GROMACS .gro file of C-alpha atoms in nm:
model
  309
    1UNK     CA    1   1.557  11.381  11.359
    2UNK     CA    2   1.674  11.730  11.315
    3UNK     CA    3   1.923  11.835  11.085
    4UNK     CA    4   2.042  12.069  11.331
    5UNK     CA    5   2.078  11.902  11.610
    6UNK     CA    6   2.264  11.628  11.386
    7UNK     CA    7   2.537  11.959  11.280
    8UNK     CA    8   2.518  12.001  11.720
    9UNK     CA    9   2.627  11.640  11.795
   10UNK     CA   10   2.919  11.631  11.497
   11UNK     CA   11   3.018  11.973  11.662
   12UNK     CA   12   3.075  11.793  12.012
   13UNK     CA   13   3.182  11.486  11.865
   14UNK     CA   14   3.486  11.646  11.715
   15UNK     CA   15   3.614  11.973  11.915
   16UNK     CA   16   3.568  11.651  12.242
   17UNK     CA   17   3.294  11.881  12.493
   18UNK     CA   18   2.987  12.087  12.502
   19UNK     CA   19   3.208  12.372  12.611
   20UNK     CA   20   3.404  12.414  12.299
   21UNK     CA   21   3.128  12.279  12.044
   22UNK     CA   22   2.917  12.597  12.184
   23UNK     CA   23   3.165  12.802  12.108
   24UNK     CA   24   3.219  12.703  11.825
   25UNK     CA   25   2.863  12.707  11.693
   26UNK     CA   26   2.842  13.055  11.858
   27UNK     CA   27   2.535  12.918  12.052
   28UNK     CA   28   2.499  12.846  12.494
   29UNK     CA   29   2.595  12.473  12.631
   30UNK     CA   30   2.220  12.477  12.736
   31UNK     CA   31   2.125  12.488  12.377
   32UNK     CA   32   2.409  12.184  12.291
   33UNK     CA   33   2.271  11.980  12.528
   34UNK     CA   34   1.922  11.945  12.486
   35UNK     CA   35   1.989  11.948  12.118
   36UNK     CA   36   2.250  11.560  12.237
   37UNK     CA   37   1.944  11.433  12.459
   38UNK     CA   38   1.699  11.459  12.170
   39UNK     CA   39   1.934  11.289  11.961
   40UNK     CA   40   2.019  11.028  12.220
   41UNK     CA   41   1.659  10.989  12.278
   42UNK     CA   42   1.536  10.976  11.912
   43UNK     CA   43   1.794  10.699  11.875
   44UNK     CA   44   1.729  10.493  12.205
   45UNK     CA   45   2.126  10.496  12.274
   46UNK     CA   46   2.412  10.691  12.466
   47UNK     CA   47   2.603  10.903  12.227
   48UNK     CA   48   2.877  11.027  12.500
   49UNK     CA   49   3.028  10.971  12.767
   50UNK     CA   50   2.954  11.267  12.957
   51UNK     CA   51   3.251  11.357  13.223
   52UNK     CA   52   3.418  11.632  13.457
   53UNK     CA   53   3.676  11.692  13.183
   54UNK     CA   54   3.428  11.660  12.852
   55UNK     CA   55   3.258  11.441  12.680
   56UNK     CA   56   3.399  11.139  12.490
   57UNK     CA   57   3.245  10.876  12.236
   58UNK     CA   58   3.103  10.533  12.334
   59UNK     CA   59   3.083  10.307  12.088
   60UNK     CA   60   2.773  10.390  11.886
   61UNK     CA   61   2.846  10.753  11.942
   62UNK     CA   62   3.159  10.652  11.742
   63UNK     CA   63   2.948  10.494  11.456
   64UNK     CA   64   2.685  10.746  11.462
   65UNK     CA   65   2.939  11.026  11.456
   66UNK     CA   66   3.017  10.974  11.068
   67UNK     CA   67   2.675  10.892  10.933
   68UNK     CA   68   2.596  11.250  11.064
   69UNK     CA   69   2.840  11.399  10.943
   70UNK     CA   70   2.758  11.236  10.602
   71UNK     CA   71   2.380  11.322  10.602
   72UNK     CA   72   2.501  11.672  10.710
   73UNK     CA   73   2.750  11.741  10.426
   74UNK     CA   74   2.448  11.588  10.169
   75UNK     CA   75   2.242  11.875  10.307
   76UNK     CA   76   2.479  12.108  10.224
   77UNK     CA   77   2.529  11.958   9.882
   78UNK     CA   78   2.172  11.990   9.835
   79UNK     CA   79   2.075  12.318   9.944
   80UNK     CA   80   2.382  12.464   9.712
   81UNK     CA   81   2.256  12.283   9.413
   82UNK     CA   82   1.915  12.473   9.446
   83UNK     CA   83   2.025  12.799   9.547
   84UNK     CA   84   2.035  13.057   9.271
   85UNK     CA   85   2.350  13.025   9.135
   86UNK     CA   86   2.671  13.225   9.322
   87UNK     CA   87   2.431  13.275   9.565
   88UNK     CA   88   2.540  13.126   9.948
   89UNK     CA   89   2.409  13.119  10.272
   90UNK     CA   90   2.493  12.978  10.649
   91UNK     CA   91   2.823  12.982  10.842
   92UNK     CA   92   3.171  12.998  10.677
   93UNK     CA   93   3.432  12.948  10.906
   94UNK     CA   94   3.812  13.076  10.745
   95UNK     CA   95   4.151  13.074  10.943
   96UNK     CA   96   4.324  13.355  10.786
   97UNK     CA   97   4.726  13.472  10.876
   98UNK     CA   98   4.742  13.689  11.070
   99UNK     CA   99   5.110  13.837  10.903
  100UNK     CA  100   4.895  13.934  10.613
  101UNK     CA  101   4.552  13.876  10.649
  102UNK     CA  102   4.411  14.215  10.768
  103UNK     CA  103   4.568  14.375  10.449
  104UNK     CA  104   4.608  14.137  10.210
  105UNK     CA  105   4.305  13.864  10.286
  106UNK     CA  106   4.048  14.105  10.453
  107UNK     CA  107   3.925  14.295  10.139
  108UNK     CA  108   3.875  13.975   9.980
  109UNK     CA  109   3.682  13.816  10.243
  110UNK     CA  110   3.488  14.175  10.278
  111UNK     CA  111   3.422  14.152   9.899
  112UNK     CA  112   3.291  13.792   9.890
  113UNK     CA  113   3.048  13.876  10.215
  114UNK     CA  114   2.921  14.168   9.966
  115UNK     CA  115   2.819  13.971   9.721
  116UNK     CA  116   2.665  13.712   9.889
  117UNK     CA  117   2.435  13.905  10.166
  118UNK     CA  118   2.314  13.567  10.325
  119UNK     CA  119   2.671  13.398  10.414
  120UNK     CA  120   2.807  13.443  10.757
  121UNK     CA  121   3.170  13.476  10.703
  122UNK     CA  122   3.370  13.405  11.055
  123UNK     CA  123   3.704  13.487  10.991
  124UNK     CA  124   4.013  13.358  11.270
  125UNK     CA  125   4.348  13.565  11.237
  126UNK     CA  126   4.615  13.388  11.370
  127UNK     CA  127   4.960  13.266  11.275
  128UNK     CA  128   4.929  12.967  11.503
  129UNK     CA  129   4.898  12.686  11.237
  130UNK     CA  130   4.527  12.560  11.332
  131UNK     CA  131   4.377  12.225  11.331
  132UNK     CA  132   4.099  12.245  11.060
  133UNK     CA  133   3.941  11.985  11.158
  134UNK     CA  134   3.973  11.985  11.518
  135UNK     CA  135   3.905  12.336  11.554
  136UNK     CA  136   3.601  12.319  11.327
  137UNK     CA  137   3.718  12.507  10.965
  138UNK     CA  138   3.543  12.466  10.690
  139UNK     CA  139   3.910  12.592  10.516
  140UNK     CA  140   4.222  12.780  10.550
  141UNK     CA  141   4.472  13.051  10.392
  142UNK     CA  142   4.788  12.975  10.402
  143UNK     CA  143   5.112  13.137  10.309
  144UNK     CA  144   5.435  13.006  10.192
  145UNK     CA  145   5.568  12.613  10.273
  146UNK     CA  146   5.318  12.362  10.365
  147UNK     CA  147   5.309  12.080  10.590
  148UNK     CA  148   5.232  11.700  10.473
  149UNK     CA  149   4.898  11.599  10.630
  150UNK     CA  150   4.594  11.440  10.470
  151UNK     CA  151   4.422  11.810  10.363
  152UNK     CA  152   4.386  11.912   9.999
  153UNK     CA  153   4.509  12.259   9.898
  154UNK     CA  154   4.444  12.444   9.603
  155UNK     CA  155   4.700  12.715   9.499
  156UNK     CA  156   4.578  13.045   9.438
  157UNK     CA  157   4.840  13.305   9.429
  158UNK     CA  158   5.268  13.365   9.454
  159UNK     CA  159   5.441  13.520   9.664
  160UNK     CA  160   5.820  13.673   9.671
  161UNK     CA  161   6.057  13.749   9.918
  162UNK     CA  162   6.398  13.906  10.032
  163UNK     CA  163   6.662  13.887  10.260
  164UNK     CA  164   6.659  14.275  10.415
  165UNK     CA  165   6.822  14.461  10.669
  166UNK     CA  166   6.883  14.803  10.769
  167UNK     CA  167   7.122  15.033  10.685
  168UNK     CA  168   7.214  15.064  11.026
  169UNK     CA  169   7.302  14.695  11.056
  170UNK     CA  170   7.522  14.648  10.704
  171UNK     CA  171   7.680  14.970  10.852
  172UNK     CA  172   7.783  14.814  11.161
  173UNK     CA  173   7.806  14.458  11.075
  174UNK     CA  174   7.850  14.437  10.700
  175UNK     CA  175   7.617  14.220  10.480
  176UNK     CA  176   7.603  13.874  10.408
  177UNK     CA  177   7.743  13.781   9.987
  178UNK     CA  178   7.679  13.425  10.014
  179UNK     CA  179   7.424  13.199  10.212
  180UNK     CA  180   7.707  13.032  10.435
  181UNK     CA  181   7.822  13.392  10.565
  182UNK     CA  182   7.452  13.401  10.741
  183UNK     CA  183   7.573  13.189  11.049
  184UNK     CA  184   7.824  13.507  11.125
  185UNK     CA  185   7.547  13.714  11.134
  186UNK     CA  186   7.213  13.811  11.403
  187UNK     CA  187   6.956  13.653  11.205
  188UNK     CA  188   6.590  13.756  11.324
  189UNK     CA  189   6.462  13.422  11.315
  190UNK     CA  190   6.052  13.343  11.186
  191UNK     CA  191   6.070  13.027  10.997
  192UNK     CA  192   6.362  12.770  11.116
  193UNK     CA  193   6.484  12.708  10.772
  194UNK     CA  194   6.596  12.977  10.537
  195UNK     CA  195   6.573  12.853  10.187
  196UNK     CA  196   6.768  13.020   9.878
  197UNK     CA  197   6.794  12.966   9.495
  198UNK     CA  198   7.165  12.900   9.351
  199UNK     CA  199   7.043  12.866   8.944
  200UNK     CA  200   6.781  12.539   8.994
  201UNK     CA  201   6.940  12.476   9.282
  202UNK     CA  202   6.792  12.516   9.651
  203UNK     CA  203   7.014  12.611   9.911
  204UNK     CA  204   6.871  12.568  10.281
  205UNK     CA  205   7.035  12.768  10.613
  206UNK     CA  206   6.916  12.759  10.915
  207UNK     CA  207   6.944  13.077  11.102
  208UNK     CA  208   7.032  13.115  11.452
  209UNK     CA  209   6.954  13.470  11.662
  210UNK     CA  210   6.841  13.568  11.981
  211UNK     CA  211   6.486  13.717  11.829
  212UNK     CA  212   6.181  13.482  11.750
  213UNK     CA  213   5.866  13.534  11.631
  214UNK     CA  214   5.587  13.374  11.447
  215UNK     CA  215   5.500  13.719  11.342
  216UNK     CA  216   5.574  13.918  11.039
  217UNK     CA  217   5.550  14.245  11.058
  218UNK     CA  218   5.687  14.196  11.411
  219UNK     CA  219   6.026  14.084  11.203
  220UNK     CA  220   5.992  14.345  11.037
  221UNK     CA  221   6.012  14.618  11.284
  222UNK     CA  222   6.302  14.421  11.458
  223UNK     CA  223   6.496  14.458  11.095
  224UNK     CA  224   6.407  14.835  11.097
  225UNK     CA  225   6.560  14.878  11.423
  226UNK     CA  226   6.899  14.732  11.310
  227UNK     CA  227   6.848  14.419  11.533
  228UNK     CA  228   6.975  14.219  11.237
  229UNK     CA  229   6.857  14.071  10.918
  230UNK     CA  230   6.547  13.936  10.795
  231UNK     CA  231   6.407  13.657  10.563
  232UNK     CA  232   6.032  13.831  10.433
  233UNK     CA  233   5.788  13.808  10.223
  234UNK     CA  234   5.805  14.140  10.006
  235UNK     CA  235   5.398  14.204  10.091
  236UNK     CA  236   5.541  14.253  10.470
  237UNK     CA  237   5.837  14.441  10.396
  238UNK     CA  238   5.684  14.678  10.058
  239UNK     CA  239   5.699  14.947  10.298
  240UNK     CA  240   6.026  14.948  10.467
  241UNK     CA  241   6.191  14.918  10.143
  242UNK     CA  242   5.994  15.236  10.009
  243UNK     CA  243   6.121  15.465  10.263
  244UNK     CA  244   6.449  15.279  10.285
  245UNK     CA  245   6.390  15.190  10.654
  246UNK     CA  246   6.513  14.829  10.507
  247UNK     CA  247   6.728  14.728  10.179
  248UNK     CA  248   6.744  14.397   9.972
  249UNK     CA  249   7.074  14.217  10.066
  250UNK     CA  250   7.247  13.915   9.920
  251UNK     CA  251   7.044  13.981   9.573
  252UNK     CA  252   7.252  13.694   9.427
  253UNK     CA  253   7.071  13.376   9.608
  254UNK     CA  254   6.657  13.489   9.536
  255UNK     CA  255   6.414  13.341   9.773
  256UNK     CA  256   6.263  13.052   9.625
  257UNK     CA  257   5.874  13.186   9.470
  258UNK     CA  258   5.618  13.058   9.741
  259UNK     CA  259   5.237  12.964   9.746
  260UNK     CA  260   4.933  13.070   9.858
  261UNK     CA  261   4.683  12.817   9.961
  262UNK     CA  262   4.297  12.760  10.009
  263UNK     CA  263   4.350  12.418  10.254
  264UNK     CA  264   4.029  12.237  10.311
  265UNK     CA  265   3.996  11.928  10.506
  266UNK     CA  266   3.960  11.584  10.277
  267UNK     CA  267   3.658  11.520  10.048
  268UNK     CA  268   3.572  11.418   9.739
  269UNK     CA  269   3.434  11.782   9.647
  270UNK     CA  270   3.550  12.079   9.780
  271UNK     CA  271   3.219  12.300   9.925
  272UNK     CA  272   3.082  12.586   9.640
  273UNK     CA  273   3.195  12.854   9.963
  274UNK     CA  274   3.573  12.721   9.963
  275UNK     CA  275   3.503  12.726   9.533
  276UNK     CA  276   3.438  13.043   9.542
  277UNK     CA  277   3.640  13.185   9.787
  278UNK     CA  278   3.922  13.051   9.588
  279UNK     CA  279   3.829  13.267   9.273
  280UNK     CA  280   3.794  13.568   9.447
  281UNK     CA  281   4.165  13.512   9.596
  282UNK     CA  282   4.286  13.417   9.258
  283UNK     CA  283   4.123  13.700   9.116
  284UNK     CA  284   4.290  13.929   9.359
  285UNK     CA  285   4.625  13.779   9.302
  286UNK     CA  286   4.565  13.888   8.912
  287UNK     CA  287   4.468  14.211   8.964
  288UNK     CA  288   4.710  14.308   9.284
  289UNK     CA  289   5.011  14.056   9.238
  290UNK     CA  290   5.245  14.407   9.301
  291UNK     CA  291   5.165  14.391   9.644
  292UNK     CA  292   5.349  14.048   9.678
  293UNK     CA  293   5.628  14.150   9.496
  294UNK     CA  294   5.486  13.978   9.165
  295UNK     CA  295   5.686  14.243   8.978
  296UNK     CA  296   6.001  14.004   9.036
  297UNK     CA  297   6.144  13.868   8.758
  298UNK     CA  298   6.008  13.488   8.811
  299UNK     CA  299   6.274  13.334   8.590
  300UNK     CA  300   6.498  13.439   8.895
  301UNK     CA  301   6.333  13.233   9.101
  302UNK     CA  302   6.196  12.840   9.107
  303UNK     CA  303   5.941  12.726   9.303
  304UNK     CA  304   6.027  12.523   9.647
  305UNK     CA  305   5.593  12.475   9.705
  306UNK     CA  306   5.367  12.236   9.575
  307UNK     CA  307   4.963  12.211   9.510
  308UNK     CA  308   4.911  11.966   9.810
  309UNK     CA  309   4.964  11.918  10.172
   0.00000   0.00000   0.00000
């Protein structure tokens, strides 16, 4: 049975169709399915249940499902161990922010396909919070808070924040001295909770405005334009504040320091790509922490993150 056409049937098995395991594997539905009937015939059973709307699991296909994708992540595991050492090949599939990937994360990912000529590095910007297992990543950089689920992250990096605004605004509508006097003001709202240090203490708001966005740099252009003030990561807002376009406000109540990630979905050993993709971002972090705004004073600021998800 071929190793390949075990990787095709896990593919299917998990993103639910041919359509979207195709697309996944960057390969035609023609190719998918002959890969499933020589597996279905090899075996002497039905797989999937083949419909309009996809293709679902019958009962062996169910069973099968997770000895392949065992036997496939041993192959892995085995063709690692006898490479030459740092050196990695196949597909490497990364969901990257989109706020700060294409500045922050894209050198690093550029550097690390560099080195190792063989890997193919497929890189998804987005700040829709994706499904790494559903939508087929072998791991994930993420920024800031993370969500409980059964992934393991590994901490790489810290990043700082402010509460900014624009001249314009604190001209016309004054500036904010204490976390309660946020409600009175036209919050441009990214995250739904606004967290703030008082000493050790954590102080949580929850902003209410009339502009949302999952983006960014999209809040900060909104800040620029005096639409109202701003809860950013300094990496986003670095800029701004150099030309003045923005200012820190409400100095007194730091942002909490928050984390960046490498997520990966659960197993016993993380894959020698997500290893080393991990030292390259902590490596970046040590040489380029300025760019996050590691020039903070950190004994400001306590830590709201932690190493898991």
């Amino acid at each position: 049975m071929d190793i390949e056409d075990l990787r095709v049937f896990v593919e299917v098995a998990d993103s639910g169709g041919i359509t979207s395991a195709a697309r996944r594997l960057g390969v035609s539905k023609s190719m998918v399915s002959r890969a499933l009937i020589r597996i279905e015939g090899a075996l002497g059973t039905q797989l999937l249940a083949r419909t309009t709307r996809g293709a679902g699991l019958t009962e062996a296909g169910g069973l099968f499902r997770d000895h392949a994708a065992r036997v496939c992540a041993e192959i892995d595991t085995a063709r690692e161990a006898i490479l030459p050492e740092g050196d990695l090949r196949g597909r490497f599939r990364i969901a990257v922010p989109l706020t700060s990937g294409p500045v922050h994360f894209a050198p690093v990912l550029a550097k690390m396909a560099r080195h190792h000529p063989q890997l193919q590095i497929h890189a998804d910007y987005s700040d829709r919070f994706a499904d790494l297992i559903v939508d087929g990543f072998d791991c994930a950089i993420r920024v800031g808070a993370l969500r409980d689920s059964n992934l393991i992250a590994k901490r790489v990096g810290q990043i700082y924040g402010k509460l900014v605004a624009s001249p314009d605004y604190i001209r016309l509508h004054g500036s904010p001295e204490k976390p309660e006097e946020i409600a009175s003001h036209h919050a441009l709202v990214g995250a739904e909770t606004w967290r703030f240090m008082d000493g050790e203490k954590i102080i949580t708001v929850q902003p209410q405005g009339r502009f949302r966005t999952d983006n960014g740099m999209a809040l900060a252009s909104a800040a620029a334009e005096g639409l109202g003030i701003a809860w950013l990561p300094d990496c986003v807002t670095r800029d701004y504040l150099a030309s003045g376009a923005l200012v820190p406000i409400m100095t007194r109540f730091p942002l909490p320091v928050g984390g960046v990630y490498v997520v990966r979905p659960p197993s016993p050993h993380p894959s020698r790509k997500v290893r080393i993709l991990s030292e390259f971002l902590i490596e970046s972090f040590e040489k380029d922490g300025h760019l996050w705004g590691a020039e903070t004073d950190a004994a400001t600021a306590g830590s709201a993150f932690r190493d898991t998800v």
